[in-house]
mmCIF file of C-alpha atoms and ligand atoms in Angstrom:
data_model
loop_
_atom_site.group_PDB
_atom_site.id
_atom_site.type_symbol
_atom_site.label_atom_id
_atom_site.label_comp_id
_atom_site.label_asym_id
_atom_site.label_seq_id
_atom_site.Cartn_x
_atom_site.Cartn_y
_atom_site.Cartn_z
ATOM 1 C CA MET A 50 -219.321 -175.756 21.067
ATOM 2 C CA PRO A 51 -219.749 -174.115 24.510
ATOM 3 C CA LEU A 52 -219.182 -176.643 27.296
ATOM 4 C CA ASP A 53 -220.937 -175.569 30.442
ATOM 5 C CA LEU A 54 -221.009 -178.990 32.068
ATOM 6 C CA SER A 55 -218.141 -180.175 34.230
ATOM 7 C CA LEU A 56 -216.300 -183.171 32.853
ATOM 8 C CA THR A 57 -213.444 -183.222 35.352
ATOM 9 C CA GLY A 58 -212.005 -186.719 35.647
ATOM 10 C CA ARG A 59 -214.417 -188.091 33.006
ATOM 11 C CA SER A 60 -213.329 -190.047 29.956
ATOM 12 C CA VAL A 61 -214.491 -188.232 26.848
ATOM 13 C CA LEU A 62 -214.360 -189.490 23.274
ATOM 14 C CA LEU A 63 -214.455 -187.022 20.379
ATOM 15 C CA THR A 64 -215.472 -188.382 17.012
ATOM 16 C CA GLY A 65 -215.482 -186.541 13.680
ATOM 17 C CA ILE A 66 -213.037 -183.744 12.888
ATOM 18 C CA ALA A 67 -214.698 -180.342 12.556
ATOM 19 C CA PRO A 68 -213.478 -176.730 12.745
ATOM 20 C CA ASP A 69 -214.303 -176.631 16.455
ATOM 21 C CA THR A 70 -212.505 -179.894 17.338
ATOM 22 C CA ILE A 71 -209.380 -178.097 18.555
ATOM 23 C CA ALA A 72 -211.399 -175.722 20.720
ATOM 24 C CA THR A 73 -213.391 -178.591 22.200
ATOM 25 C CA VAL A 74 -210.256 -180.631 22.990
ATOM 26 C CA HIS A 75 -208.638 -177.672 24.738
ATOM 27 C CA ALA A 76 -211.792 -176.802 26.676
ATOM 28 C CA LEU A 77 -212.042 -180.440 27.842
ATOM 29 C CA LEU A 78 -208.370 -180.575 28.863
ATOM 30 C CA ARG A 79 -208.744 -177.351 30.785
ATOM 31 C CA ASP A 80 -211.732 -178.894 32.517
ATOM 32 C CA GLY A 81 -209.595 -181.886 33.580
ATOM 33 C CA ALA A 82 -211.250 -184.493 31.345
ATOM 34 C CA HIS A 83 -209.387 -187.546 29.970
ATOM 35 C CA VAL A 84 -209.682 -186.942 26.256
ATOM 36 C CA THR A 85 -209.557 -189.490 23.449
ATOM 37 C CA VAL A 86 -209.873 -188.439 19.810
ATOM 38 C CA ALA A 87 -211.084 -190.975 17.242
ATOM 39 C CA ALA A 88 -208.386 -191.058 14.555
ATOM 40 C CA PRO A 89 -209.787 -189.994 11.151
ATOM 41 C CA ASP A 90 -209.527 -192.491 8.273
ATOM 42 C CA ASP A 91 -207.114 -190.176 6.477
ATOM 43 C CA PRO A 92 -204.302 -189.173 8.897
ATOM 44 C CA ALA A 93 -203.957 -185.893 6.922
ATOM 45 C CA ASP A 94 -207.390 -184.861 8.264
ATOM 46 C CA LEU A 95 -206.053 -184.799 11.824
ATOM 47 C CA PRO A 96 -205.339 -181.170 12.818
ATOM 48 C CA THR A 97 -201.666 -180.555 13.606
ATOM 49 C CA SER A 98 -202.519 -179.248 17.063
ATOM 50 C CA VAL A 99 -204.347 -182.453 17.987
ATOM 51 C CA ARG A 100 -201.481 -184.589 16.699
ATOM 52 C CA ASP A 101 -199.110 -182.476 18.744
ATOM 53 C CA LEU A 102 -201.193 -182.958 21.907
ATOM 54 C CA ALA A 103 -201.248 -186.712 21.257
ATOM 55 C CA GLU A 104 -197.464 -186.801 20.841
ATOM 56 C CA ARG A 105 -197.123 -184.966 24.140
ATOM 57 C CA GLY A 106 -199.363 -187.553 25.816
ATOM 58 C CA LEU A 107 -202.093 -185.018 26.653
ATOM 59 C CA VAL A 108 -204.775 -186.722 24.549
ATOM 60 C CA ALA A 109 -205.137 -190.303 23.335
ATOM 61 C CA LEU A 110 -205.694 -191.129 19.662
ATOM 62 C CA ARG A 111 -207.629 -194.321 18.866
ATOM 63 C CA ALA A 112 -208.641 -195.907 15.597
ATOM 64 C CA GLU A 113 -212.234 -197.177 15.783
ATOM 65 C CA PRO A 114 -212.730 -196.675 19.538
ATOM 66 C CA GLU A 115 -215.504 -198.519 21.390
ATOM 67 C CA HIS A 116 -218.014 -195.758 22.237
ATOM 68 C CA THR A 117 -219.464 -197.542 25.252
ATOM 69 C CA ALA A 118 -216.053 -197.476 26.951
ATOM 70 C CA TYR A 119 -216.339 -193.698 27.525
ATOM 71 C CA ASP A 120 -218.367 -191.622 29.983
ATOM 72 C CA VAL A 121 -219.208 -189.091 27.273
ATOM 73 C CA VAL A 122 -219.055 -189.190 23.468
ATOM 74 C CA ILE A 123 -219.043 -185.912 21.517
ATOM 75 C CA ARG A 124 -219.733 -186.047 17.784
ATOM 76 C CA SER A 125 -218.544 -183.117 15.672
ATOM 77 C CA ALA A 126 -220.036 -182.162 12.335
ATOM 78 C CA THR A 127 -218.698 -179.637 9.839
ATOM 79 C CA PRO A 128 -221.042 -176.620 9.601
ATOM 80 C CA THR A 129 -221.589 -174.686 6.392
ATOM 81 C CA PRO A 130 -219.024 -171.882 6.091
ATOM 82 C CA PRO A 131 -220.328 -168.288 6.115
ATOM 83 C CA PRO A 132 -220.612 -166.596 2.730
ATOM 84 C CA GLY A 133 -217.819 -164.131 1.896
ATOM 85 C CA ARG A 134 -218.863 -160.561 2.605
ATOM 86 C CA SER A 135 -218.713 -157.864 0.025
ATOM 87 C CA GLY A 136 -216.522 -154.859 0.764
ATOM 88 C CA ALA A 137 -213.108 -154.677 2.346
ATOM 89 C CA GLY A 138 -212.107 -157.292 4.833
ATOM 90 C CA GLU A 139 -209.717 -156.748 7.679
ATOM 91 C CA VAL A 140 -207.053 -158.540 9.636
ATOM 92 C CA VAL A 141 -206.914 -158.427 13.426
ATOM 93 C CA LEU A 142 -203.641 -159.601 14.946
ATOM 94 C CA VAL A 143 -204.590 -161.018 18.342
ATOM 95 C CA GLY A 144 -202.086 -161.951 21.024
ATOM 96 C CA GLY A 145 -203.947 -164.590 23.023
ATOM 97 C CA GLY A 146 -201.749 -164.837 26.117
ATOM 98 C CA PRO A 147 -200.071 -168.109 27.094
ATOM 99 C CA SER A 148 -202.062 -171.269 26.429
ATOM 100 C CA ASP A 149 -205.545 -171.571 27.839
ATOM 101 C CA ALA A 150 -204.781 -169.750 31.046
ATOM 102 C CA GLY A 151 -207.752 -167.395 30.686
ATOM 103 C CA LEU A 152 -205.304 -164.625 29.834
ATOM 104 C CA LEU A 153 -206.879 -163.657 26.531
ATOM 105 C CA THR A 154 -207.931 -159.990 26.681
ATOM 106 C CA VAL A 155 -211.512 -158.756 26.364
ATOM 107 C CA ALA A 156 -210.550 -157.151 23.034
ATOM 108 C CA GLY A 157 -209.058 -160.448 21.846
ATOM 109 C CA LEU A 158 -212.206 -162.363 22.759
ATOM 110 C CA ASP A 159 -214.317 -159.741 21.024
ATOM 111 C CA ALA A 160 -212.256 -160.192 17.835
ATOM 112 C CA ILE A 161 -212.751 -163.984 17.960
ATOM 113 C CA ARG A 162 -216.511 -163.477 18.315
ATOM 114 C CA ARG A 163 -216.553 -161.290 15.170
ATOM 115 C CA ALA A 164 -214.222 -163.468 13.118
ATOM 116 C CA ASP A 165 -215.175 -165.087 9.828
ATOM 117 C CA VAL A 166 -211.815 -166.832 9.783
ATOM 118 C CA VAL A 167 -209.358 -167.616 12.577
ATOM 119 C CA VAL A 168 -205.784 -168.458 11.591
ATOM 120 C CA HIS A 169 -204.080 -169.890 14.661
ATOM 121 C CA ASP A 170 -200.799 -171.205 15.995
ATOM 122 C CA ARG A 171 -200.149 -174.242 18.144
ATOM 123 C CA LEU A 172 -199.562 -172.251 21.340
ATOM 124 C CA ALA A 173 -202.626 -170.004 20.931
ATOM 125 C CA PRO A 174 -205.416 -170.264 23.559
ATOM 126 C CA LEU A 175 -207.493 -172.636 21.470
ATOM 127 C CA ALA A 176 -210.229 -173.184 24.073
ATOM 128 C CA ALA A 177 -211.271 -169.599 23.265
ATOM 129 C CA LEU A 178 -212.351 -170.769 19.821
ATOM 130 C CA VAL A 179 -215.556 -172.071 21.419
ATOM 131 C CA HIS A 180 -216.600 -168.392 21.294
ATOM 132 C CA ALA A 181 -216.263 -168.180 17.509
ATOM 133 C CA ARG A 182 -219.544 -168.063 15.599
ATOM 134 C CA ALA A 183 -220.771 -171.370 14.183
ATOM 135 C CA GLY A 184 -219.300 -171.723 10.722
ATOM 136 C CA THR A 185 -216.224 -169.591 11.360
ATOM 137 C CA GLU A 186 -213.426 -171.097 9.358
ATOM 138 C CA ILE A 187 -210.582 -172.276 11.586
ATOM 139 C CA ILE A 188 -207.171 -172.633 9.942
ATOM 140 C CA ASP A 189 -204.322 -174.282 11.865
ATOM 141 C CA VAL A 190 -200.910 -173.021 10.794
ATOM 142 C CA GLY A 191 -199.317 -174.250 14.023
ATOM 143 C CA LYS A 192 -195.639 -174.911 14.171
ATOM 144 C CA ILE A 193 -194.220 -177.808 16.117
ATOM 145 C CA PRO A 194 -190.724 -176.989 17.476
ATOM 146 C CA ARG A 195 -188.202 -178.187 14.932
ATOM 147 C CA GLY A 196 -191.033 -180.010 13.152
ATOM 148 C CA GLU A 197 -193.493 -179.324 10.387
ATOM 149 C CA PHE A 198 -194.573 -175.717 9.857
ATOM 150 C CA THR A 199 -196.348 -173.377 7.500
ATOM 151 C CA PRO A 200 -193.855 -170.875 6.071
ATOM 152 C CA GLN A 201 -194.495 -167.247 7.074
ATOM 153 C CA GLU A 202 -195.016 -166.210 3.444
ATOM 154 C CA ARG A 203 -197.814 -168.762 3.174
ATOM 155 C CA ILE A 204 -199.400 -167.503 6.417
ATOM 156 C CA ASN A 205 -199.281 -163.916 5.103
ATOM 157 C CA ALA A 206 -200.862 -165.099 1.852
ATOM 158 C CA ILE A 207 -203.683 -166.860 3.751
ATOM 159 C CA LEU A 208 -204.436 -163.687 5.749
ATOM 160 C CA LEU A 209 -204.549 -161.513 2.612
ATOM 161 C CA GLU A 210 -206.527 -164.038 0.583
ATOM 162 C CA HIS A 211 -209.373 -164.194 3.122
ATOM 163 C CA ALA A 212 -209.363 -160.454 3.878
ATOM 164 C CA ARG A 213 -209.627 -159.735 0.139
ATOM 165 C CA ARG A 214 -212.798 -161.820 0.133
ATOM 166 C CA GLY A 215 -214.271 -159.277 2.541
ATOM 167 C CA ARG A 216 -213.786 -161.342 5.682
ATOM 168 C CA VAL A 217 -212.811 -160.463 9.222
ATOM 169 C CA VAL A 218 -209.621 -162.480 9.658
ATOM 170 C CA VAL A 219 -208.286 -163.036 13.162
ATOM 171 C CA ARG A 220 -204.667 -164.088 13.414
ATOM 172 C CA LEU A 221 -204.555 -165.754 16.839
ATOM 173 C CA LYS A 222 -201.248 -166.464 18.550
ATOM 174 C CA GLY A 223 -199.942 -167.392 21.960
ATOM 175 C CA GLY A 224 -198.558 -164.624 24.144
ATOM 176 C CA ASP A 225 -198.015 -161.293 22.410
ATOM 177 C CA GLY A 226 -197.806 -161.403 18.637
ATOM 178 C CA PHE A 227 -195.065 -158.777 18.526
ATOM 179 C CA VAL A 228 -192.778 -160.726 20.898
ATOM 180 C CA PHE A 229 -191.072 -163.385 18.761
ATOM 181 C CA GLY A 230 -194.413 -163.824 17.033
ATOM 182 C CA ARG A 231 -193.679 -162.315 13.603
ATOM 183 C CA GLY A 232 -196.743 -160.107 14.086
ATOM 184 C CA GLY A 233 -194.792 -157.112 12.809
ATOM 185 C CA GLU A 234 -194.195 -158.845 9.496
ATOM 186 C CA GLU A 235 -197.857 -159.789 9.198
ATOM 187 C CA ALA A 236 -198.905 -156.188 9.865
ATOM 188 C CA GLN A 237 -196.475 -154.953 7.201
ATOM 189 C CA ALA A 238 -197.712 -157.542 4.691
ATOM 190 C CA CYS A 239 -201.299 -156.330 5.245
ATOM 191 C CA ARG A 240 -200.351 -152.655 4.906
ATOM 192 C CA ALA A 241 -198.335 -153.365 1.753
ATOM 193 C CA ALA A 242 -201.428 -155.021 0.282
ATOM 194 C CA GLY A 243 -203.711 -152.176 1.378
ATOM 195 C CA ILE A 244 -205.634 -154.387 3.839
ATOM 196 C CA PRO A 245 -206.796 -152.705 7.071
ATOM 197 C CA VAL A 246 -204.985 -154.258 10.031
ATOM 198 C CA THR A 247 -205.282 -153.737 13.777
ATOM 199 C CA VAL A 248 -203.403 -155.247 16.688
ATOM 200 C CA VAL A 249 -204.672 -156.586 20.009
ATOM 201 C CA PRO A 250 -201.606 -156.944 22.233
ATOM 202 C CA GLY A 251 -201.442 -160.084 24.331
ATOM 203 C CA ILE A 252 -199.958 -161.119 27.637
ATOM 204 C CA THR A 253 -196.526 -162.463 26.831
ATOM 205 C CA SER A 254 -195.277 -165.740 28.284
ATOM 206 C CA SER A 255 -191.961 -164.017 29.011
ATOM 207 C CA ILE A 256 -193.655 -162.250 31.923
ATOM 208 C CA ALA A 257 -196.710 -164.430 32.548
ATOM 209 C CA GLY A 258 -194.780 -167.742 32.545
ATOM 210 C CA PRO A 259 -192.517 -166.727 35.432
ATOM 211 C CA ALA A 260 -195.457 -164.969 37.169
ATOM 212 C CA LEU A 261 -197.600 -168.115 37.141
ATOM 213 C CA ALA A 262 -194.682 -169.914 38.828
ATOM 214 C CA GLY A 263 -194.486 -167.217 41.509
ATOM 215 C CA ILE A 264 -191.471 -165.473 39.974
ATOM 216 C CA PRO A 265 -191.841 -161.699 39.481
ATOM 217 C CA VAL A 266 -189.454 -160.592 36.712
ATOM 218 C CA THR A 267 -188.664 -157.475 38.748
ATOM 219 C CA HIS A 268 -188.677 -157.222 42.534
ATOM 220 C CA ARG A 269 -187.932 -154.132 44.595
ATOM 221 C CA ASP A 270 -184.450 -154.273 46.153
ATOM 222 C CA LEU A 271 -183.472 -157.290 44.018
ATOM 223 C CA VAL A 272 -183.450 -156.170 40.399
ATOM 224 C CA GLN A 273 -184.326 -153.084 38.401
ATOM 225 C CA GLY A 274 -185.170 -154.568 35.039
ATOM 226 C CA PHE A 275 -185.451 -157.607 32.837
ATOM 227 C CA SER A 276 -184.150 -158.615 29.433
ATOM 228 C CA VAL A 277 -186.016 -160.977 27.134
ATOM 229 C CA VAL A 278 -184.064 -162.831 24.481
ATOM 230 C CA SER A 279 -184.580 -165.680 22.076
ATOM 231 C CA GLY A 280 -182.523 -168.808 22.653
ATOM 232 C CA HIS A 281 -183.449 -170.165 19.241
ATOM 233 C CA VAL A 282 -179.852 -169.939 18.060
ATOM 234 C CA PRO A 283 -177.132 -170.645 20.645
ATOM 235 C CA PRO A 284 -174.237 -168.336 21.565
ATOM 236 C CA GLY A 285 -171.433 -168.615 19.034
ATOM 237 C CA ASP A 286 -173.800 -169.501 16.193
ATOM 238 C CA PRO A 287 -173.103 -167.212 13.227
ATOM 239 C CA ARG A 288 -176.818 -166.334 13.125
ATOM 240 C CA SER A 289 -176.774 -165.071 16.736
ATOM 241 C CA THR A 290 -176.768 -161.290 17.245
ATOM 242 C CA VAL A 291 -177.239 -161.445 21.040
ATOM 243 C CA ASP A 292 -174.392 -160.028 23.155
ATOM 244 C CA TRP A 293 -174.392 -162.652 25.923
ATOM 245 C CA GLY A 294 -171.486 -160.918 27.708
ATOM 246 C CA ALA A 295 -173.508 -157.711 27.973
ATOM 247 C CA LEU A 296 -176.475 -159.702 29.312
ATOM 248 C CA ALA A 297 -174.230 -161.448 31.861
ATOM 249 C CA ARG A 298 -173.143 -158.008 33.144
ATOM 250 C CA SER A 299 -176.536 -156.284 32.781
ATOM 251 C CA GLY A 300 -177.715 -156.787 36.347
ATOM 252 C CA THR A 301 -181.198 -157.508 34.970
ATOM 253 C CA THR A 302 -183.308 -160.634 35.173
ATOM 254 C CA LEU A 303 -182.697 -162.641 32.021
ATOM 255 C CA VAL A 304 -185.700 -164.346 30.412
ATOM 256 C CA VAL A 305 -184.994 -166.777 27.580
ATOM 257 C CA LEU A 306 -187.721 -167.972 25.218
ATOM 258 C CA MET A 307 -187.280 -170.857 22.772
ATOM 259 C CA GLY A 308 -184.257 -171.952 24.769
ATOM 260 C CA VAL A 309 -184.902 -175.530 25.929
ATOM 261 C CA ALA A 310 -182.569 -177.172 23.395
ATOM 262 C CA THR A 311 -179.917 -174.482 23.686
ATOM 263 C CA LEU A 312 -180.016 -174.095 27.486
ATOM 264 C CA PRO A 313 -176.704 -175.949 28.075
ATOM 265 C CA ALA A 314 -174.878 -173.651 25.622
ATOM 266 C CA ILE A 315 -176.569 -170.498 26.932
ATOM 267 C CA THR A 316 -175.901 -171.172 30.604
ATOM 268 C CA ALA A 317 -172.274 -172.178 29.896
ATOM 269 C CA GLU A 318 -171.759 -168.938 27.961
ATOM 270 C CA LEU A 319 -173.279 -166.796 30.732
ATOM 271 C CA VAL A 320 -170.946 -168.414 33.268
ATOM 272 C CA ALA A 321 -167.968 -168.015 30.895
ATOM 273 C CA GLN A 322 -168.909 -164.334 30.563
ATOM 274 C CA GLY A 323 -168.700 -163.851 34.330
ATOM 275 C CA LEU A 324 -172.191 -164.492 35.689
ATOM 276 C CA ALA A 325 -171.808 -166.457 38.949
ATOM 277 C CA GLY A 326 -172.562 -170.176 38.580
ATOM 278 C CA ASP A 327 -174.679 -170.047 41.733
ATOM 279 C CA THR A 328 -177.020 -167.361 40.316
ATOM 280 C CA PRO A 329 -180.584 -168.661 40.825
ATOM 281 C CA ALA A 330 -182.300 -169.975 37.696
ATOM 282 C CA ALA A 331 -185.639 -171.581 36.865
ATOM 283 C CA VAL A 332 -187.430 -173.092 33.906
ATOM 284 C CA VAL A 333 -191.221 -172.865 33.647
ATOM 285 C CA ALA A 334 -192.728 -175.276 31.128
ATOM 286 C CA ASP A 335 -196.330 -175.380 29.847
ATOM 287 C CA ALA A 336 -197.163 -172.216 31.800
ATOM 288 C CA GLY A 337 -200.893 -171.868 32.297
ATOM 289 C CA MET A 338 -201.652 -175.455 31.280
ATOM 290 C CA SER A 339 -202.628 -178.266 33.611
ATOM 291 C CA SER A 340 -199.245 -179.806 32.730
ATOM 292 C CA MET A 341 -197.306 -176.743 33.962
ATOM 293 C CA ARG A 342 -194.011 -177.557 35.693
ATOM 294 C CA THR A 343 -191.280 -175.458 37.248
ATOM 295 C CA VAL A 344 -187.728 -176.556 37.984
ATOM 296 C CA ARG A 345 -185.223 -174.447 39.873
ATOM 297 C CA ALA A 346 -181.455 -174.843 40.195
ATOM 298 C CA PRO A 347 -178.337 -172.675 40.168
ATOM 299 C CA LEU A 348 -177.317 -171.344 36.753
ATOM 300 C CA ASP A 349 -174.494 -173.859 36.329
ATOM 301 C CA SER A 350 -176.798 -176.876 36.776
ATOM 302 C CA ILE A 351 -180.219 -175.675 35.548
ATOM 303 C CA ALA A 352 -179.730 -177.150 32.048
ATOM 304 C CA GLU A 353 -178.871 -180.571 33.450
ATOM 305 C CA THR A 354 -181.728 -180.394 35.984
ATOM 306 C CA ALA A 355 -184.264 -179.400 33.320
ATOM 307 C CA SER A 356 -183.107 -182.209 31.046
ATOM 308 C CA ARG A 357 -183.163 -184.776 33.869
ATOM 309 C CA GLU A 358 -186.688 -183.671 34.788
ATOM 310 C CA GLY A 359 -187.776 -184.156 31.188
ATOM 311 C CA ILE A 360 -188.641 -180.491 30.574
ATOM 312 C CA THR A 361 -189.660 -179.858 26.965
ATOM 313 C CA ALA A 362 -190.896 -176.848 24.967
ATOM 314 C CA PRO A 363 -192.728 -174.606 25.445
ATOM 315 C CA ALA A 364 -190.701 -173.339 28.373
ATOM 316 C CA VAL A 365 -189.388 -170.029 29.672
ATOM 317 C CA ALA A 366 -186.016 -169.889 31.406
ATOM 318 C CA VAL A 367 -185.374 -167.226 34.049
ATOM 319 C CA VAL A 368 -181.926 -166.320 35.365
ATOM 320 C CA GLY A 369 -181.342 -163.917 38.249
ATOM 321 C CA ALA A 370 -182.041 -163.414 41.933
ATOM 322 C CA VAL A 371 -185.814 -163.447 41.378
ATOM 323 C CA ALA A 372 -185.645 -167.058 40.119
ATOM 324 C CA ALA A 373 -185.141 -168.157 43.744
ATOM 325 C CA LEU A 374 -188.471 -166.611 44.762
ATOM 326 C CA ASP A 375 -191.867 -168.211 44.884
ATOM 327 C CA VAL A 376 -194.016 -165.303 46.004
ATOM 328 C CA LEU A 377 -197.157 -167.463 45.733
ATOM 329 C CA ALA A 378 -195.921 -170.123 48.149
HETATM 330 N N1 LIG B 245 -195.280 -164.565 21.299
HETATM 331 C C1 LIG B 245 -195.014 -165.489 22.381
HETATM 332 C C2 LIG B 245 -193.657 -166.130 22.260
HETATM 333 C C3 LIG B 245 -193.489 -166.948 20.996
HETATM 334 S S1 LIG B 245 -191.966 -167.779 20.913
HETATM 335 C C4 LIG B 245 -195.188 -164.775 23.722
HETATM 336 O O1 LIG B 245 -195.225 -163.545 23.776
HETATM 337 O O2 LIG B 245 -195.320 -165.474 24.725
HETATM 338 C C5 LIG B 245 -192.403 -169.340 21.613
HETATM 339 C C6 LIG B 245 -191.779 -169.456 22.964
HETATM 340 O O3 LIG B 245 -192.575 -168.795 23.927
HETATM 341 C C7 LIG B 245 -191.673 -170.879 23.477
HETATM 342 O O4 LIG B 245 -190.539 -171.537 22.946
HETATM 343 C C8 LIG B 245 -191.528 -170.629 24.952
HETATM 344 O O5 LIG B 245 -190.236 -170.179 25.267
HETATM 345 C C9 LIG B 245 -192.482 -169.479 25.149
HETATM 346 N N2 LIG B 245 -193.827 -169.925 25.541
HETATM 347 C C10 LIG B 245 -194.958 -169.724 24.864
HETATM 348 N N3 LIG B 245 -196.009 -170.246 25.530
HETATM 349 C C11 LIG B 245 -195.514 -170.771 26.660
HETATM 350 C C12 LIG B 245 -196.092 -171.443 27.781
HETATM 351 N N4 LIG B 245 -197.388 -171.688 27.867
HETATM 352 N N5 LIG B 245 -195.258 -171.846 28.764
HETATM 353 C C13 LIG B 245 -193.948 -171.605 28.723
HETATM 354 N N6 LIG B 245 -193.349 -170.980 27.688
HETATM 355 C C14 LIG B 245 -194.126 -170.560 26.683
#
């Protein structure tokens, strides 16, 4: 549902869960509205992404809300899905850039406009779904950190199943799908099944997150490169293959994704491996969202500072001289 009217500061109630509910909620939040979603009778009907936003305090959920208490009430209805097309379908792997920051590419937007089905993650730019054709099937396979998730094999199966029915299937993710996005596996699953697959690279949060906080990952005279690693498993964990000592000595800016929970272990290891405790560091959370926050502190206290400030995922940690900069200030 395209929203061309400004609802900044208005209280908006959404009733009825439809395929475009997620897109509408995100478009309203981006517009600065105070959003309440009427809880469906069956809690299972509530899309994971909406539940996640409610748990993060970004939208309110109310059972049987009083409609007159809101400035605007939007009722959603489920449209009839498009018929399956004959002929071969296709899968388009779209990196949507971080959140709803307007960083989706023109090619990504074009793919959403053509889609018969959109299979999306929690951190995808969901406001962009307002550009999907009416009746496009929207499937939420979003993962909540350390919470419920759709296994990758199931996601691959969903992509193949719809493509085999002759549909244009857009797999929409946050950032770049080939950067900790398992896009490579999805491409291989499509090729193995003989399904045509194309990729639309996205703007990764590993660069855009710091950039939106005024931190360039490289800066002439300061640093000649950057390294991006996953903090999903901490140093010392048998599953970790990252050489933290080499990173500590690399002389590059270090960008850590998925590292909020493991930040204390990571920063301690970097210091133990010889990186100076007073090396500048920063954590950028919710980059590109209205809730975006940046905290800065030296390496040896950034984990404690981030925790004290209540920083939660999604967040990008940056370590290195550039983390002291705010080139937008
Ligand atoms: N493919 C994504 C990364 C997926 S891994 C990309 O290229 O950006 C998920 C991690 O990305 C999160 O744990 C967080 O570290 C980071 N991330 C994604 N979106 C973010 C955002 N809006 N703000 C800050 N970090 C984000």
